[in-house]
Amino acid sequence: MSDDVYRLISPSGTESELPVYSGTTGPDVIDIARLYKEQGVFTYDPGFVATGSCESDITFIDGEKGILMYRGYPVEQLAANSNFIEVSYLLLHGDLPTAAQLEKFDHTIRTHTMLNEGMLNFFKGFRYDAHPMAMLSAVVGSMSAYYHGEMDASNPDHRDIFAHRILAKLPTIAAAAYKLNIGQPFMYPRNDLGYTENLLQMLFSVPAEPYEIDAVAAEALDLLFILHADHEQNCSTSTVRMAGSSGANPYSAIAAGISALWGPAHGGANEAVLTMLEEIGDTSQIGKYVNKAKDKSDPFRLMGFGHRVYKNFDPRATIIREMCHRVLEKLHREDTPLFDLARELEQVALKDDYFIEKNLYPNVDFYSGIIYRALGIPTSMFTVMFALGRSVGWAAHWREMISDPAGKIARPRQLYKGPATRDYKPIEER
Ligand code: CMC
């Protein structure tokens, strides 16, 4: 399966012929697995800037050209023509479904939305102001307590049921976390509703009065979930793969992924963008904050700018930007000044030499927070929304990882810089 070889000669003259593999598209990779055996050295790449950690058929990104494809389909085409449930099927099964396959899949997801009633009791243990990401991670982790004995990772049916439960139950858990925060009763899922409609009713309805679902809100959430559904080997997905590679219960691997997503350098950026825009306040302050972001002695960064992979533009940001206009037109118009501020900030940064030289462009999180806010979703729930969309990507990657017959436990090496060997000293001699 090697397409070429890469010759590497050590300073002492030992030569290794390392296999080079080509993917469908994208850069070739050099297989360095035998380098240590042959040359006694490890490779060093903190943050995995140039390291492929696995082979995958799911998602492809070309960061230079701003391309994102799920199973070969450009995300722009999926955003324009598909919906989140169909995209979920595509990510999990590799191909777009037939009408009958889609109907069956949709029915399965709709009929797995309820939580074991005991799981709702977990929420009683959290303080009223617990961060919903902490609750999401904890309660999803607790699914491993409910579904452990019956989960056989070598059984393809069990792997399917796992993916269905993750996709179906995460909105119910997310909505319960929100209801706890605002002191309202949990709302049960309604299986007659579509995925995002059901989420909206669990978030915003109350038992005391009827709730009307806004079609634009449901459509906007569906689009955001499509755009968030997968992003190849990002931090949270790699975490799911790594935790799962030990054979750990997959629900706990997903909980680990949720924790990784929470950080402001990853999914937590959507929350951080809103906090930043509110801090900037109005357009007259933009120059000051752009200068802060450029100042090396100041830790401040423009949140929602920059990406490890996209060095031209983030195609998800382009699609979301358009949706942002539509949502603001239909819903809470009072957020328009915030959107105007975001647009002005974007323009100033795009013309600034620092941002141009470092290829820093608005990313998906720059606009998603404004849409969530216009939908009435509080800032602390933004990263939870990202997690709901990404959950199917995590499940697809866990399935791919665990089904790989050549799969190994993930176990990186290191460059040790600690003390050299030294002898233990009795405490009175230290
Ligand atoms: N504002 C100001 N300077 C920045 C920014 C920013 N947002 N992002 C990167 N830089 C600078 C950084 O200081 C560094 O400068 P220098 O080369 O002089 O040291 C250079 O650009 C490269 O940055 P890096 O941190 O080495 O790049 P990275 O690939 O490790 O980090 C990133 C990527 C997304 C973590 C980073 O751009 C960042 O912190 N952005 C803000 C947070 C954010 O919006 N995150 C969401 C990412 S998209 C959603 C997702 O996939 O989760």
Coordinates of C-alpha atoms and ligand atoms in Angstrom, one line a residue:
M1 CA 0.0 0.0 0.0
S2 CA 3.1 2.2 0.0
D3 CA 3.1 4.5 -3.0
D4 CA 6.7 5.8 -2.6
V5 CA 9.5 5.9 -0.1
Y6 CA 11.1 8.7 1.8
R7 CA 14.8 8.3 2.4
L8 CA 16.0 9.6 5.8
I9 CA 19.7 9.5 6.6
S10 CA 20.7 10.1 10.2
P11 CA 23.8 12.2 11.1
S12 CA 25.7 8.9 11.7
G13 CA 24.8 7.7 8.2
T14 CA 22.0 5.1 9.1
E15 CA 19.5 5.2 6.2
S16 CA 15.8 4.4 6.6
E17 CA 13.4 4.0 3.7
L18 CA 10.1 5.2 5.1
P19 CA 6.9 4.3 3.2
V20 CA 4.9 7.2 1.8
Y21 CA 1.2 6.9 1.4
S22 CA -1.2 8.9 -0.8
G23 CA -4.7 9.7 0.2
T24 CA -7.6 10.4 -2.2
T25 CA -6.6 14.0 -2.0
G26 CA -4.4 16.2 0.3
P27 CA -0.7 15.9 1.2
D28 CA 1.0 12.5 1.2
V29 CA 2.1 11.1 4.6
I30 CA 5.4 9.6 5.7
D31 CA 5.0 6.5 7.8
I32 CA 7.6 7.0 10.6
A33 CA 6.5 4.0 12.8
R34 CA 9.8 2.2 12.3
L35 CA 12.1 5.2 12.7
Y36 CA 12.8 4.6 16.4
K37 CA 13.7 1.0 15.7
E38 CA 16.0 1.8 12.9
Q39 CA 17.5 5.1 14.0
G40 CA 16.7 5.4 17.7
V41 CA 15.0 8.8 17.4
F42 CA 11.4 9.9 17.9
T43 CA 9.7 12.7 15.8
Y44 CA 8.8 15.8 17.6
D45 CA 5.6 17.8 16.8
P46 CA 3.9 19.4 19.8
G47 CA 0.3 20.3 19.0
F48 CA 0.4 17.8 16.0
V49 CA 1.0 20.6 13.5
A50 CA 2.3 18.3 10.8
T51 CA 1.3 14.8 12.1
G52 CA -1.5 12.6 10.7
S53 CA -2.8 10.5 13.6
C54 CA -4.9 8.1 11.7
E55 CA -6.3 7.1 8.3
S56 CA -9.9 8.3 7.9
D57 CA -12.7 8.2 5.2
I58 CA -15.0 10.7 6.9
T59 CA -14.0 14.4 6.3
F60 CA -11.5 16.3 4.2
I61 CA -10.2 19.8 4.7
D62 CA -8.0 21.9 2.4
G63 CA -7.0 24.8 4.6
E64 CA -5.3 26.7 1.9
K65 CA -8.3 26.6 -0.5
G66 CA -11.0 26.8 2.2
I67 CA -12.5 23.4 1.3
L68 CA -14.5 21.3 3.7
M69 CA -16.1 18.0 2.5
Y70 CA -18.0 15.3 4.4
R71 CA -17.6 11.9 2.7
G72 CA -16.6 13.8 -0.5
Y73 CA -19.6 16.2 -0.6
P74 CA -18.7 19.9 -0.3
V75 CA -20.2 21.4 2.8
E76 CA -21.7 24.3 0.7
Q77 CA -23.8 21.7 -1.2
L78 CA -24.9 20.0 2.0
A79 CA -25.8 23.3 3.6
A80 CA -27.9 24.3 0.6
N81 CA -29.7 21.0 0.0
S82 CA -29.5 18.7 2.9
N83 CA -30.5 18.7 6.6
F84 CA -28.7 17.7 9.8
I85 CA -30.3 14.2 10.0
E86 CA -29.4 13.3 6.5
V87 CA -25.9 14.7 7.0
S88 CA -25.7 12.6 10.2
Y89 CA -26.6 9.5 8.2
L90 CA -23.9 10.4 5.6
L91 CA -21.2 10.8 8.3
L92 CA -22.1 7.6 10.0
H93 CA -22.7 5.4 7.0
G94 CA -20.5 6.8 4.3
D95 CA -23.2 7.5 1.6
L96 CA -26.3 9.6 1.3
P97 CA -29.4 7.6 2.3
T98 CA -32.2 6.5 0.0
A99 CA -35.6 7.8 1.0
A100 CA -36.4 4.5 2.9
Q101 CA -33.0 4.6 4.7
L102 CA -33.5 8.2 5.7
E103 CA -37.0 7.5 7.0
K104 CA -35.8 4.6 9.1
F105 CA -32.9 6.5 10.4
D106 CA -35.0 9.6 11.3
H107 CA -37.5 7.4 13.0
T108 CA -34.8 5.7 15.0
I109 CA -33.3 9.0 16.2
R110 CA -36.8 10.4 17.1
T111 CA -37.6 7.3 19.2
H112 CA -34.4 7.3 21.3
T113 CA -34.7 10.8 22.6
M114 CA -35.9 10.0 26.2
L115 CA -33.4 9.6 29.0
N116 CA -33.5 6.9 31.6
E117 CA -35.6 8.7 34.3
G118 CA -32.8 8.1 36.8
M119 CA -30.5 10.2 34.7
L120 CA -32.6 13.3 35.3
N121 CA -31.8 13.0 39.0
F122 CA -28.2 13.8 38.3
F123 CA -29.3 17.4 37.6
K124 CA -30.6 17.7 41.1
G125 CA -27.0 17.4 42.3
F126 CA -25.8 20.4 40.4
R127 CA -25.9 24.0 41.7
Y128 CA -28.4 26.2 39.9
D129 CA -25.6 28.1 38.2
A130 CA -23.5 25.1 37.1
H131 CA -22.0 25.6 33.6
P132 CA -24.1 23.6 31.1
M133 CA -20.9 22.3 29.4
A134 CA -19.9 20.8 32.8
M135 CA -23.3 19.2 33.1
L136 CA -23.3 17.9 29.6
S137 CA -20.0 16.3 30.0
A138 CA -20.9 14.8 33.4
V139 CA -24.3 13.4 32.3
V140 CA -23.0 12.0 29.0
G141 CA -20.2 10.4 31.0
S142 CA -22.9 8.9 33.2
M143 CA -24.5 7.2 30.1
S144 CA -21.5 4.7 30.4
A145 CA -23.1 3.7 33.8
Y146 CA -26.4 3.0 32.1
Y147 CA -25.0 1.3 29.0
H148 CA -21.9 -0.6 30.0
G149 CA -22.6 -4.3 30.3
E150 CA -24.7 -4.3 27.1
M151 CA -22.1 -2.4 25.0
D152 CA -19.9 -4.8 23.0
A153 CA -17.7 -2.6 20.8
S154 CA -16.9 -5.5 18.5
N155 CA -20.6 -5.8 17.6
P156 CA -21.6 -3.5 14.7
D157 CA -25.2 -3.4 15.9
H158 CA -24.0 -2.1 19.3
R159 CA -21.9 0.5 17.6
D160 CA -25.0 1.7 15.7
I161 CA -27.1 1.8 18.8
F162 CA -24.3 3.9 20.6
A163 CA -24.3 6.4 17.7
H164 CA -28.1 6.6 17.7
R165 CA -28.3 7.2 21.5
I166 CA -25.6 9.9 21.3
L167 CA -27.4 11.8 18.5
A168 CA -30.9 11.3 20.0
K169 CA -30.2 12.0 23.7
L170 CA -27.7 14.8 23.7
P171 CA -30.4 17.5 22.9
T172 CA -32.5 16.2 25.9
I173 CA -29.5 16.4 28.2
A174 CA -28.6 19.9 26.9
A175 CA -32.1 21.2 27.4
A176 CA -32.3 19.8 30.9
A177 CA -29.0 21.6 31.8
Y178 CA -30.5 24.8 30.5
K179 CA -33.8 24.3 32.4
L180 CA -31.8 23.7 35.6
N181 CA -30.0 27.0 35.1
I182 CA -33.2 29.0 34.7
G183 CA -35.2 27.1 37.3
Q184 CA -37.9 25.8 35.0
P185 CA -39.2 22.2 34.8
F186 CA -37.5 19.8 32.4
M187 CA -39.5 19.4 29.2
Y188 CA -39.8 15.9 27.8
P189 CA -38.9 15.3 24.1
R190 CA -41.6 15.2 21.5
N191 CA -41.0 12.5 18.9
D192 CA -43.5 14.1 16.5
L193 CA -41.1 17.0 16.0
G194 CA -38.0 17.2 13.8
Y195 CA -34.5 17.3 15.5
T196 CA -34.0 21.0 15.9
E197 CA -37.8 21.7 16.5
N198 CA -37.7 19.2 19.3
L199 CA -34.6 20.9 20.8
L200 CA -36.3 24.3 20.6
Q201 CA -39.4 23.1 22.4
M202 CA -37.3 21.4 25.1
L203 CA -35.4 24.6 25.6
F204 CA -38.1 27.2 25.4
S205 CA -41.5 25.7 26.1
V206 CA -43.1 25.5 29.6
P207 CA -45.9 23.2 30.7
A208 CA -48.2 26.2 31.5
E209 CA -48.7 27.4 28.0
P210 CA -48.5 26.4 24.3
Y211 CA -45.3 27.0 22.5
E212 CA -45.0 27.9 18.8
I213 CA -41.9 26.8 17.1
D214 CA -40.3 29.4 14.9
A215 CA -39.4 27.8 11.5
V216 CA -36.5 30.2 10.9
A217 CA -35.0 29.3 14.3
A218 CA -35.3 25.6 13.5
E219 CA -33.8 26.1 10.1
A220 CA -30.9 28.2 11.5
L221 CA -30.0 25.6 14.1
D222 CA -30.2 22.8 11.5
L223 CA -27.7 24.7 9.3
L224 CA -25.4 25.4 12.2
F225 CA -25.5 21.7 13.2
I226 CA -24.6 20.7 9.6
L227 CA -21.6 23.1 9.6
H228 CA -20.5 21.8 13.0
A229 CA -21.1 18.1 12.3
D230 CA -17.5 17.1 11.7
H231 CA -14.0 18.7 11.2
E232 CA -11.6 15.7 10.9
Q233 CA -9.0 15.3 13.6
N234 CA -9.7 18.4 15.7
C235 CA -8.9 18.6 19.4
S236 CA -12.2 17.1 20.7
T237 CA -12.5 14.4 18.0
S238 CA -8.9 13.4 18.6
T239 CA -9.7 13.2 22.3
V240 CA -12.6 10.9 21.6
R241 CA -10.4 8.7 19.4
M242 CA -7.6 8.7 21.9
A243 CA -9.8 7.9 24.9
G244 CA -11.7 5.3 22.9
S245 CA -8.5 3.7 21.6
S246 CA -7.9 2.1 25.1
G247 CA -11.2 0.2 24.7
A248 CA -12.9 2.6 27.2
N249 CA -16.7 2.7 27.1
P250 CA -17.6 5.0 24.2
Y251 CA -20.0 7.2 26.1
S252 CA -17.1 8.2 28.4
A253 CA -15.0 8.8 25.4
I254 CA -17.7 11.2 24.1
A255 CA -17.7 12.9 27.6
A256 CA -13.9 13.4 27.2
G257 CA -14.5 15.0 23.8
I258 CA -17.1 17.4 25.3
S259 CA -14.6 18.5 27.9
A260 CA -12.0 19.1 25.2
L261 CA -14.4 21.1 23.1
W262 CA -15.2 23.5 26.0
G263 CA -11.8 25.3 25.9
P264 CA -11.8 28.9 24.3
A265 CA -9.2 27.9 21.7
H266 CA -11.7 25.3 20.4
G267 CA -15.6 25.2 20.7
G268 CA -15.6 27.6 23.7
A269 CA -14.6 30.4 21.2
N270 CA -18.3 31.1 20.3
E271 CA -19.0 32.0 23.9
A272 CA -15.7 34.0 24.1
V273 CA -16.6 36.0 20.9
L274 CA -19.8 37.3 22.4
T275 CA -18.1 38.2 25.7
M276 CA -15.5 40.0 23.6
L277 CA -18.0 41.9 21.5
E278 CA -19.8 43.0 24.6
E279 CA -16.5 44.1 26.1
I280 CA -15.6 46.1 23.0
G281 CA -19.1 47.7 23.2
D282 CA -19.1 49.9 20.1
T283 CA -17.3 50.5 16.9
S284 CA -15.2 53.4 18.3
Q285 CA -13.3 50.9 20.5
I286 CA -12.4 48.5 17.7
G287 CA -8.9 50.1 17.0
K288 CA -8.0 49.7 20.7
Y289 CA -8.9 46.0 20.8
V290 CA -7.2 45.2 17.4
N291 CA -4.1 46.8 18.8
K292 CA -4.4 44.8 22.0
A293 CA -4.6 41.6 19.9
K294 CA -1.4 42.6 18.0
D295 CA 0.5 43.4 21.2
K296 CA 2.7 40.4 22.1
S297 CA 2.9 41.5 25.7
D298 CA -1.0 41.4 26.0
P299 CA -2.6 37.9 26.1
F300 CA -5.7 39.2 24.5
R301 CA -6.6 37.6 21.1
L302 CA -9.4 38.4 18.8
M303 CA -11.7 35.5 19.5
G304 CA -13.3 34.0 16.4
F305 CA -10.2 34.7 14.3
G306 CA -7.6 32.3 13.2
H307 CA -7.6 28.6 12.6
R308 CA -5.0 25.9 12.8
V309 CA -6.0 24.5 9.4
Y310 CA -7.8 27.3 7.5
K311 CA -5.2 29.8 6.2
N312 CA -7.4 31.5 3.6
F313 CA -11.0 31.5 4.8
D314 CA -13.2 29.2 6.8
P315 CA -16.0 28.1 4.4
R316 CA -18.3 27.6 7.4
A317 CA -17.9 31.2 8.4
T318 CA -19.0 32.4 4.9
I319 CA -22.2 30.3 5.0
I320 CA -23.0 31.3 8.6
R321 CA -22.5 35.0 7.8
E322 CA -25.4 34.9 5.3
M323 CA -27.6 33.0 7.7
C324 CA -26.8 35.7 10.3
H325 CA -28.4 38.3 8.1
R326 CA -31.6 36.3 7.7
V327 CA -32.0 35.4 11.3
L328 CA -31.5 39.0 12.5
E329 CA -34.0 40.2 9.9
K330 CA -36.7 37.8 11.2
L331 CA -35.9 37.6 14.9
H332 CA -34.5 39.9 17.6
R333 CA -33.6 43.0 15.7
E334 CA -32.1 44.6 18.8
D335 CA -29.0 42.5 18.2
T336 CA -28.4 44.3 15.0
P337 CA -25.8 46.7 16.6
L338 CA -23.8 43.7 17.8
F339 CA -23.8 42.2 14.3
D340 CA -22.8 45.6 12.9
L341 CA -20.0 45.7 15.4
A342 CA -18.9 42.2 14.4
R343 CA -19.0 43.1 10.7
E344 CA -16.9 46.3 11.3
L345 CA -14.4 44.4 13.4
E346 CA -14.1 41.8 10.7
Q347 CA -13.5 44.5 8.1
V348 CA -10.8 46.2 10.2
A349 CA -9.0 43.0 11.0
L350 CA -9.2 41.8 7.4
K351 CA -7.4 45.0 6.2
D352 CA -4.8 44.9 9.0
D353 CA -1.2 43.8 8.0
Y354 CA -0.8 41.7 11.2
F355 CA -3.9 39.6 10.5
I356 CA -3.1 39.4 6.7
E357 CA 0.5 38.3 7.3
K358 CA -0.5 35.6 9.8
N359 CA -3.5 34.5 7.7
L360 CA -6.0 35.2 10.4
Y361 CA -9.5 35.1 9.1
P362 CA -12.9 34.9 10.9
N363 CA -13.7 31.3 11.8
V364 CA -17.0 29.5 12.3
D365 CA -17.4 30.8 15.8
F366 CA -17.2 34.4 14.9
Y367 CA -20.8 34.5 13.6
S368 CA -22.4 31.5 15.3
G369 CA -22.7 33.2 18.6
I370 CA -24.6 36.1 17.2
I371 CA -27.1 33.6 15.6
Y372 CA -27.5 31.7 18.9
R373 CA -28.0 35.0 20.7
A374 CA -30.7 36.1 18.2
L375 CA -32.5 32.7 18.8
G376 CA -32.6 33.6 22.5
I377 CA -30.0 31.0 23.5
P378 CA -27.9 32.3 26.4
T379 CA -24.1 32.6 26.0
S380 CA -23.3 29.8 28.4
M381 CA -25.2 27.4 26.1
F382 CA -23.3 28.3 22.9
T383 CA -20.6 25.6 23.2
V384 CA -23.3 23.1 24.1
M385 CA -25.0 23.9 20.8
F386 CA -21.6 23.2 19.1
A387 CA -21.4 19.9 21.0
L388 CA -24.8 18.8 19.7
G389 CA -23.8 19.3 16.1
R390 CA -20.3 17.7 16.6
S391 CA -21.7 14.7 18.5
V392 CA -22.4 12.8 15.3
G393 CA -18.8 13.5 14.1
W394 CA -17.4 12.1 17.4
A395 CA -19.6 9.0 17.0
A396 CA -18.6 8.5 13.4
H397 CA -14.9 8.8 14.3
W398 CA -15.2 6.5 17.3
R399 CA -16.9 3.9 15.1
E400 CA -14.2 4.2 12.4
M401 CA -11.4 4.0 15.0
I402 CA -12.8 1.0 16.8
S403 CA -13.7 -0.9 13.6
D404 CA -10.1 -0.6 12.2
P405 CA -8.5 -4.0 12.5
A406 CA -5.0 -2.3 12.6
G407 CA -6.1 0.0 15.4
K408 CA -3.7 0.5 18.3
I409 CA -4.0 2.3 21.6
A410 CA -2.9 5.9 21.1
R411 CA 0.3 6.4 23.0
P412 CA 2.6 9.3 21.9
R413 CA 6.2 9.6 23.0
Q414 CA 8.0 12.6 24.4
L415 CA 11.2 14.7 24.6
Y416 CA 12.2 14.3 28.3
K417 CA 13.8 17.4 29.8
G418 CA 13.5 16.6 33.5
P419 CA 16.4 15.8 35.9
A420 CA 18.9 13.1 34.9
T421 CA 19.1 10.0 37.2
R422 CA 19.8 11.1 40.8
D423 CA 19.8 9.2 44.1
Y424 CA 17.1 9.4 46.7
K425 CA 18.2 11.6 49.7
P426 CA 16.8 10.9 53.1
I427 CA 14.6 13.8 54.3
E428 CA 17.0 15.1 56.9
E429 CA 19.7 15.6 54.2
R430 CA 17.6 17.7 51.8
Ligands
CMC1 N1 -5.7 37.1 17.6 C1 -4.4 37.6 17.5 N2 -3.4 36.9 17.2 C2 -3.6 35.6 16.8 C3 -4.8 35.0 16.8 C4 -5.9 35.8 17.2 N3 -7.2 35.3 17.3 N4 -4.7 33.7 16.5 C5 -3.4 33.5 16.2 N5 -2.7 34.7 16.4 C6 -1.3 34.8 16.2 C7 -0.5 34.2 17.3 O1 -0.2 35.1 18.3 C8 0.8 33.7 16.6 O2 1.6 34.8 16.4 P1 3.2 34.6 16.4 O3 3.5 33.7 15.2 O4 3.8 36.0 16.2 O5 3.6 34.0 17.7 C9 0.2 33.3 15.2 O6 -1.0 34.1 15.0 C10 -0.1 31.9 15.1 O7 -1.0 31.5 16.1 P2 -0.9 30.1 16.9 O8 -1.6 30.2 18.2 O9 0.5 29.5 16.8 O10 -1.8 29.2 15.8 P3 -2.5 27.9 16.2 O11 -2.8 27.2 14.9 O12 -1.8 27.1 17.2 O13 -3.9 28.4 16.8 C11 -6.1 29.1 17.2 C12 -5.1 28.4 16.2 C13 -7.5 28.9 16.6 C14 -6.1 28.4 18.5 C15 -5.8 30.6 17.3 O14 -5.9 31.2 16.1 C16 -6.7 31.3 18.3 O15 -6.4 31.2 19.5 N6 -7.8 31.9 17.9 C17 -8.8 32.5 18.8 C18 -9.7 31.4 19.3 C19 -10.7 30.9 18.3 O16 -11.4 31.6 17.6 N7 -10.9 29.5 18.3 C20 -11.8 28.9 17.4 C21 -11.2 28.0 16.4 S1 -12.5 27.6 15.1 C22 -13.5 26.5 16.0 C23 -13.0 25.2 16.2 O17 -12.5 24.5 15.3 O18 -13.0 24.8 17.4

